[in-house]
Amino acid sequence: MALFKRYGATGVAERLKINERSVYKRRSNLERAGAIIGAPSSQYVEYPGRHRLDIKNGSVLIGSDLHIWPGKESTCLRAFKKLCKDIQPSAVILNGDVMDFPRISRHPQNWEKAPDPQEEIEAAQDHLNDVVQACKRGTQKVWTLGNHDARFESMIANSLPQYRGVKGVHLSDHFAVWQKAMSCFINEGVDGGATMVKHRYKGGMNATRANTLNAGVSMVTGHLHCQNVRPVSDYGRFDRYGVDTGCVADKEHRAFSYTEDAPLDWRSGFAVLTYREGRLMYPELVTKWDDKHVQFRGALIRV
């Protein structure tokens, strides 16, 4: 209990030589017995507007729209874990909608059974622990809030505002390892390298171009599930890029049954950003090929 309050889940796991999932399980068992075990005070920061990263030479994996449900993991979620291990990025960013939360949606429910929030949280804890274990020590872990993620706290805040601050009503209480923010600014102020990462900004088929034109820097978003890279050139010295990461979830998943079996101009995948001397190289995409492979850098990778 003392270790968790002082160091958080990652610190306890490192010091006791166990995985983070075991730490969370032990914490839950103690809390059911009546203990109150809070994370370090630094983890209770409400979603700050912006988190900053400085990446001079290294890579960043950015995955959006995981829409995790209990059960079989998506092809690209397996690929995301594998590339965390293979590439050993300087940072990993979950760019919103990590969970789906259909049971607390404002949209009407259909007859199909959907998971409860607790089931989704436990499934997400398992998968994100795999991501953490695959990363090298010191990898920065950031979670930029998506509209589906916001459902969890919005439902409680709108229905029971007096519960504000009670342990368990914030996503941070369940995922203390990840730095939460509305956006993540990589290499802010660096010519040719400044990159804004947030879940959504402009909409429509030209969103990636509109995003970087209006932001004035390279911009990475999710939300639209389309996956593409749009370079923009002007009188500046360097190109900047608009990136839609696609969705880590399988687009055929029943979480998307609201699309009524319409043809979807979506792609399952995620993005890899690489920086050299602070400057962003041409963004790369990892895209689902079939249920067992993704395509990346001209090769099919089995996952």
GROMACS .gro file of C-alpha atoms in nm:
model
  303
    1MET     CA    1   0.000   0.000   0.000
    2ALA     CA    2   0.279   0.239   0.088
    3LEU     CA    3   0.469   0.161  -0.231
    4PHE     CA    4   0.164   0.217  -0.450
    5LYS     CA    5   0.085   0.551  -0.289
    6ARG     CA    6   0.446   0.660  -0.334
    7TYR     CA    7   0.543   0.517  -0.674
    8GLY     CA    8   0.224   0.416  -0.857
    9ALA     CA    9   0.167   0.090  -1.047
   10THR     CA   10   0.473   0.110  -1.272
   11GLY     CA   11   0.707   0.186  -0.982
   12VAL     CA   12   0.568  -0.098  -0.771
   13ALA     CA   13   0.597  -0.344  -1.061
   14GLU     CA   14   0.960  -0.248  -1.120
   15ARG     CA   15   1.054  -0.267  -0.753
   16LEU     CA   16   0.877  -0.598  -0.683
   17LYS     CA   17   0.969  -0.752  -1.021
   18ILE     CA   18   0.608  -0.830  -1.116
   19ASN     CA   19   0.384  -0.709  -1.399
   20GLU     CA   20   0.147  -0.415  -1.362
   21ARG     CA   21  -0.163  -0.632  -1.403
   22SER     CA   22  -0.063  -0.821  -1.088
   23VAL     CA   23  -0.019  -0.490  -0.908
   24TYR     CA   24  -0.368  -0.375  -1.004
   25LYS     CA   25  -0.518  -0.711  -0.907
   26ARG     CA   26  -0.352  -0.697  -0.566
   27ARG     CA   27  -0.473  -0.339  -0.522
   28SER     CA   28  -0.832  -0.443  -0.604
   29ASN     CA   29  -0.817  -0.731  -0.354
   30LEU     CA   30  -0.696  -0.499  -0.080
   31GLU     CA   31  -0.963  -0.241  -0.159
   32ARG     CA   32  -1.236  -0.504  -0.142
   33ALA     CA   33  -1.107  -0.577   0.207
   34GLY     CA   34  -1.159  -0.212   0.299
   35ALA     CA   35  -0.824  -0.051   0.222
   36ILE     CA   36  -0.807   0.285   0.041
   37ILE     CA   37  -0.507   0.298  -0.190
   38GLY     CA   38  -0.464   0.612  -0.396
   39ALA     CA   39  -0.214   0.666  -0.673
   40PRO     CA   40   0.064   0.927  -0.630
   41SER     CA   41  -0.072   1.279  -0.613
   42SER     CA   42   0.091   1.366  -0.944
   43GLN     CA   43  -0.136   1.112  -1.114
   44TYR     CA   44  -0.453   1.289  -0.999
   45VAL     CA   45  -0.404   1.587  -1.226
   46GLU     CA   46  -0.725   1.649  -1.417
   47TYR     CA   47  -0.690   1.633  -1.794
   48PRO     CA   48  -0.452   1.917  -1.865
   49GLY     CA   49  -0.502   2.097  -2.191
   50ARG     CA   50  -0.166   1.996  -2.333
   51HIS     CA   51   0.115   1.752  -2.269
   52ARG     CA   52   0.455   1.829  -2.423
   53LEU     CA   53   0.715   1.589  -2.557
   54ASP     CA   54   1.064   1.663  -2.686
   55ILE     CA   55   1.189   1.398  -2.928
   56LYS     CA   56   1.519   1.488  -3.091
   57ASN     CA   57   1.606   1.148  -3.238
   58GLY     CA   58   1.357   0.869  -3.202
   59SER     CA   59   1.015   0.741  -3.297
   60VAL     CA   60   0.661   0.774  -3.167
   61LEU     CA   61   0.385   0.515  -3.212
   62ILE     CA   62   0.040   0.671  -3.232
   63GLY     CA   63  -0.272   0.455  -3.224
   64SER     CA   64  -0.624   0.592  -3.219
   65ASP     CA   65  -0.971   0.445  -3.182
   66LEU     CA   66  -0.889   0.113  -3.018
   67HIS     CA   67  -1.255   0.080  -2.905
   68ILE     CA   68  -1.158  -0.208  -2.678
   69TRP     CA   69  -1.425  -0.463  -2.592
   70PRO     CA   70  -1.372  -0.782  -2.388
   71GLY     CA   71  -1.283  -1.078  -2.605
   72LYS     CA   72  -1.062  -1.124  -2.906
   73GLU     CA   73  -0.817  -0.842  -2.968
   74SER     CA   74  -0.800  -0.674  -3.306
   75THR     CA   75  -0.530  -0.749  -3.563
   76CYS     CA   76  -0.384  -0.400  -3.533
   77LEU     CA   77  -0.383  -0.408  -3.155
   78ARG     CA   78  -0.162  -0.718  -3.178
   79ALA     CA   79   0.053  -0.532  -3.431
   80PHE     CA   80   0.071  -0.225  -3.205
   81LYS     CA   81   0.207  -0.436  -2.922
   82LYS     CA   82   0.456  -0.609  -3.152
   83LEU     CA   83   0.593  -0.283  -3.295
   84CYS     CA   84   0.626  -0.137  -2.946
   85LYS     CA   85   0.865  -0.424  -2.880
   86ASP     CA   86   1.037  -0.421  -3.221
   87ILE     CA   87   1.080  -0.045  -3.269
   88GLN     CA   88   1.126   0.048  -2.902
   89PRO     CA   89   0.979   0.398  -2.949
   90SER     CA   90   1.066   0.700  -2.740
   91ALA     CA   91   0.695   0.756  -2.678
   92VAL     CA   92   0.362   0.582  -2.727
   93ILE     CA   93   0.046   0.787  -2.768
   94LEU     CA   94  -0.306   0.648  -2.740
   95ASN     CA   95  -0.489   0.912  -2.940
   96GLY     CA   96  -0.838   0.878  -2.799
   97ASP     CA   97  -1.131   0.636  -2.791
   98VAL     CA   98  -0.931   0.363  -2.623
   99MET     CA   99  -1.262   0.226  -2.498
  100ASP     CA  100  -1.604   0.233  -2.656
  101PHE     CA  101  -1.850   0.262  -2.363
  102PRO     CA  102  -2.165   0.178  -2.565
  103ARG     CA  103  -2.373   0.123  -2.252
  104ILE     CA  104  -2.331   0.485  -2.146
  105SER     CA  105  -2.370   0.636  -2.491
  106ARG     CA  106  -2.628   0.906  -2.564
  107HIS     CA  107  -2.724   0.707  -2.872
  108PRO     CA  108  -3.010   0.454  -2.855
  109GLN     CA  109  -2.909   0.097  -2.773
  110ASN     CA  110  -2.990  -0.189  -3.009
  111TRP     CA  111  -3.079  -0.545  -2.915
  112GLU     CA  112  -2.718  -0.662  -2.927
  113LYS     CA  113  -2.555  -0.715  -2.589
  114ALA     CA  114  -2.278  -0.465  -2.518
  115PRO     CA  115  -2.019  -0.481  -2.238
  116ASP     CA  116  -2.055  -0.290  -1.914
  117PRO     CA  117  -1.798  -0.016  -1.843
  118GLN     CA  118  -1.622  -0.230  -1.582
  119GLU     CA  119  -1.575  -0.511  -1.833
  120GLU     CA  120  -1.423  -0.268  -2.084
  121ILE     CA  121  -1.193  -0.113  -1.824
  122GLU     CA  122  -1.059  -0.452  -1.717
  123ALA     CA  123  -1.002  -0.557  -2.079
  124ALA     CA  124  -0.824  -0.227  -2.151
  125GLN     CA  125  -0.606  -0.267  -1.842
  126ASP     CA  126  -0.492  -0.607  -1.969
  127HIS     CA  127  -0.410  -0.482  -2.319
  128LEU     CA  128  -0.242  -0.161  -2.207
  129ASN     CA  129  -0.032  -0.356  -1.960
  130ASP     CA  130   0.090  -0.562  -2.258
  131VAL     CA  131   0.184  -0.237  -2.433
  132VAL     CA  132   0.373  -0.113  -2.128
  133GLN     CA  133   0.558  -0.445  -2.095
  134ALA     CA  134   0.658  -0.434  -2.464
  135CYS     CA  135   0.811  -0.087  -2.434
  136LYS     CA  136   1.162  -0.014  -2.320
  137ARG     CA  137   1.220   0.139  -1.982
  138GLY     CA  138   1.168   0.513  -1.996
  139THR     CA  139   0.923   0.515  -2.288
  140GLN     CA  140   0.683   0.803  -2.237
  141LYS     CA  141   0.317   0.701  -2.233
  142VAL     CA  142   0.049   0.955  -2.322
  143TRP     CA  143  -0.328   0.920  -2.357
  144THR     CA  144  -0.508   1.202  -2.539
  145LEU     CA  145  -0.877   1.200  -2.456
  146GLY     CA  146  -1.133   1.095  -2.717
  147ASN     CA  147  -1.506   1.156  -2.727
  148HIS     CA  148  -1.583   0.793  -2.634
  149ASP     CA  149  -1.336   0.805  -2.343
  150ALA     CA  150  -1.511   1.119  -2.218
  151ARG     CA  151  -1.837   0.930  -2.180
  152PHE     CA  152  -1.710   0.765  -1.862
  153GLU     CA  153  -1.657   1.083  -1.661
  154SER     CA  154  -1.930   1.284  -1.835
  155MET     CA  155  -2.199   1.036  -1.733
  156ILE     CA  156  -2.096   1.056  -1.368
  157ALA     CA  157  -2.037   1.433  -1.371
  158ASN     CA  158  -2.376   1.504  -1.529
  159SER     CA  159  -2.571   1.261  -1.313
  160LEU     CA  160  -2.384   1.281  -0.981
  161PRO     CA  161  -2.172   1.600  -0.974
  162GLN     CA  162  -2.128   1.563  -0.597
  163TYR     CA  163  -1.907   1.259  -0.663
  164ARG     CA  164  -1.637   1.476  -0.817
  165GLY     CA  165  -1.300   1.373  -0.676
  166VAL     CA  166  -1.418   1.038  -0.536
  167LYS     CA  167  -1.169   0.766  -0.626
  168GLY     CA  168  -1.283   0.559  -0.921
  169VAL     CA  169  -1.488   0.820  -1.108
  170HIS     CA  170  -1.191   0.937  -1.318
  171LEU     CA  171  -1.016   0.735  -1.587
  172SER     CA  172  -0.686   0.827  -1.424
  173ASP     CA  173  -0.785   0.616  -1.125
  174HIS     CA  174  -0.785   0.306  -1.343
  175PHE     CA  175  -0.492   0.388  -1.576
  176ALA     CA  176  -0.243   0.575  -1.360
  177VAL     CA  177   0.057   0.486  -1.577
  178TRP     CA  178  -0.063   0.697  -1.871
  179GLN     CA  179  -0.030   1.074  -1.880
  180LYS     CA  180  -0.376   1.210  -1.968
  181ALA     CA  181  -0.426   1.521  -2.181
  182MET     CA  182  -0.649   1.676  -2.442
  183SER     CA  183  -0.354   1.707  -2.679
  184CYS     CA  184   0.014   1.628  -2.704
  185PHE     CA  185   0.254   1.874  -2.866
  186ILE     CA  186   0.575   1.712  -2.988
  187ASN     CA  187   0.878   1.939  -3.040
  188GLU     CA  188   0.678   2.257  -2.993
  189GLY     CA  189   0.853   2.550  -3.159
  190VAL     CA  190   1.094   2.334  -3.363
  191ASP     CA  191   1.096   2.432  -3.731
  192GLY     CA  192   1.004   2.126  -3.937
  193GLY     CA  193   0.935   1.916  -3.630
  194ALA     CA  194   0.646   2.072  -3.437
  195THR     CA  195   0.365   1.815  -3.431
  196MET     CA  196   0.026   1.844  -3.262
  197VAL     CA  197  -0.147   1.518  -3.167
  198LYS     CA  198  -0.513   1.525  -3.065
  199HIS     CA  199  -0.810   1.298  -3.118
  200ARG     CA  200  -1.006   1.520  -3.356
  201TYR     CA  201  -1.014   1.862  -3.515
  202LYS     CA  202  -1.160   1.925  -3.860
  203GLY     CA  203  -1.405   1.690  -4.030
  204GLY     CA  204  -1.480   1.579  -4.385
  205MET     CA  205  -1.285   1.410  -4.662
  206ASN     CA  206  -1.016   1.682  -4.665
  207ALA     CA  207  -0.974   1.688  -4.288
  208THR     CA  208  -0.602   1.603  -4.278
  209ARG     CA  209  -0.515   1.889  -4.512
  210ALA     CA  210  -0.746   2.131  -4.332
  211ASN     CA  211  -0.599   2.029  -3.997
  212THR     CA  212  -0.240   2.117  -4.078
  213LEU     CA  213  -0.336   2.428  -4.276
  214ASN     CA  214  -0.530   2.568  -3.981
  215ALA     CA  215  -0.287   2.449  -3.714
  216GLY     CA  216   0.025   2.580  -3.890
  217VAL     CA  217   0.215   2.268  -3.777
  218SER     CA  218   0.202   1.898  -3.858
  219MET     CA  219  -0.106   1.745  -3.704
  220VAL     CA  220  -0.202   1.387  -3.618
  221THR     CA  221  -0.563   1.293  -3.552
  222GLY     CA  222  -0.790   0.990  -3.533
  223HIS     CA  223  -1.168   0.985  -3.497
  224LEU     CA  224  -1.247   0.959  -3.870
  225HIS     CA  225  -1.089   0.610  -3.905
  226CYS     CA  226  -0.981   0.684  -4.264
  227GLN     CA  227  -0.598   0.664  -4.241
  228ASN     CA  228  -0.396   0.880  -4.476
  229VAL     CA  229  -0.104   1.123  -4.488
  230ARG     CA  230  -0.135   1.462  -4.655
  231PRO     CA  231   0.182   1.673  -4.698
  232VAL     CA  232   0.143   2.050  -4.724
  233SER     CA  233   0.405   2.284  -4.872
  234ASP     CA  234   0.425   2.663  -4.863
  235TYR     CA  235   0.701   2.926  -4.850
  236GLY     CA  236   0.836   2.773  -4.532
  237ARG     CA  237   1.158   2.570  -4.537
  238PHE     CA  238   0.995   2.236  -4.452
  239ASP     CA  239   0.684   2.041  -4.540
  240ARG     CA  240   0.431   1.975  -4.271
  241TYR     CA  241   0.193   1.681  -4.258
  242GLY     CA  242  -0.168   1.606  -4.181
  243VAL     CA  243  -0.206   1.247  -4.059
  244ASP     CA  244  -0.517   1.038  -3.994
  245THR     CA  245  -0.397   0.729  -3.807
  246GLY     CA  246  -0.698   0.511  -3.893
  247CYS     CA  247  -0.847   0.289  -3.622
  248VAL     CA  248  -0.667   0.021  -3.426
  249ALA     CA  249  -1.000  -0.160  -3.395
  250ASP     CA  250  -1.112  -0.392  -3.673
  251LYS     CA  251  -1.360  -0.191  -3.876
  252GLU     CA  252  -1.584  -0.499  -3.901
  253HIS     CA  253  -1.621  -0.519  -3.521
  254ARG     CA  254  -1.975  -0.516  -3.383
  255ALA     CA  255  -1.892  -0.200  -3.190
  256PHE     CA  256  -1.957  -0.028  -3.523
  257SER     CA  257  -2.298  -0.189  -3.586
  258TYR     CA  258  -2.445   0.161  -3.584
  259THR     CA  259  -2.310   0.203  -3.938
  260GLU     CA  260  -2.588  -0.035  -4.052
  261ASP     CA  261  -2.354  -0.244  -4.269
  262ALA     CA  262  -2.276   0.051  -4.495
  263PRO     CA  263  -1.954   0.048  -4.702
  264LEU     CA  264  -1.695   0.217  -4.483
  265ASP     CA  265  -1.409   0.421  -4.622
  266TRP     CA  266  -1.209   0.326  -4.313
  267ARG     CA  267  -0.877   0.150  -4.257
  268SER     CA  268  -0.754  -0.040  -3.955
  269GLY     CA  269  -0.405   0.067  -3.856
  270PHE     CA  270  -0.189   0.325  -3.679
  271ALA     CA  271   0.102   0.563  -3.744
  272VAL     CA  272   0.475   0.572  -3.678
  273LEU     CA  273   0.649   0.911  -3.658
  274THR     CA  274   1.027   0.936  -3.676
  275TYR     CA  275   1.233   1.243  -3.580
  276ARG     CA  276   1.590   1.327  -3.677
  277GLU     CA  277   1.751   1.625  -3.506
  278GLY     CA  278   1.400   1.727  -3.403
  279ARG     CA  279   1.264   1.733  -3.758
  280LEU     CA  280   0.974   1.508  -3.858
  281MET     CA  281   1.043   1.262  -4.138
  282TYR     CA  282   0.762   1.154  -4.372
  283PRO     CA  283   0.504   0.982  -4.148
  284GLU     CA  284   0.461   0.607  -4.194
  285LEU     CA  285   0.141   0.404  -4.169
  286VAL     CA  286   0.087   0.049  -4.047
  287THR     CA  287  -0.225  -0.095  -4.213
  288LYS     CA  288  -0.418  -0.419  -4.172
  289TRP     CA  289  -0.366  -0.660  -4.463
  290ASP     CA  290  -0.574  -0.952  -4.338
  291ASP     CA  291  -0.664  -1.106  -4.002
  292LYS     CA  292  -0.306  -1.223  -3.941
  293HIS     CA  293  -0.091  -0.961  -4.115
  294VAL     CA  294  -0.027  -0.588  -4.134
  295GLN     CA  295   0.168  -0.407  -4.405
  296PHE     CA  296   0.453  -0.177  -4.307
  297ARG     CA  297   0.759  -0.049  -4.493
  298GLY     CA  298   0.688  -0.269  -4.796
  299ALA     CA  299   0.661  -0.591  -4.599
  300LEU     CA  300   0.383  -0.809  -4.459
  301ILE     CA  301   0.427  -0.862  -4.086
  302ARG     CA  302   0.256  -1.157  -3.921
  303VAL     CA  303   0.090  -1.075  -3.589
   0.00000   0.00000   0.00000
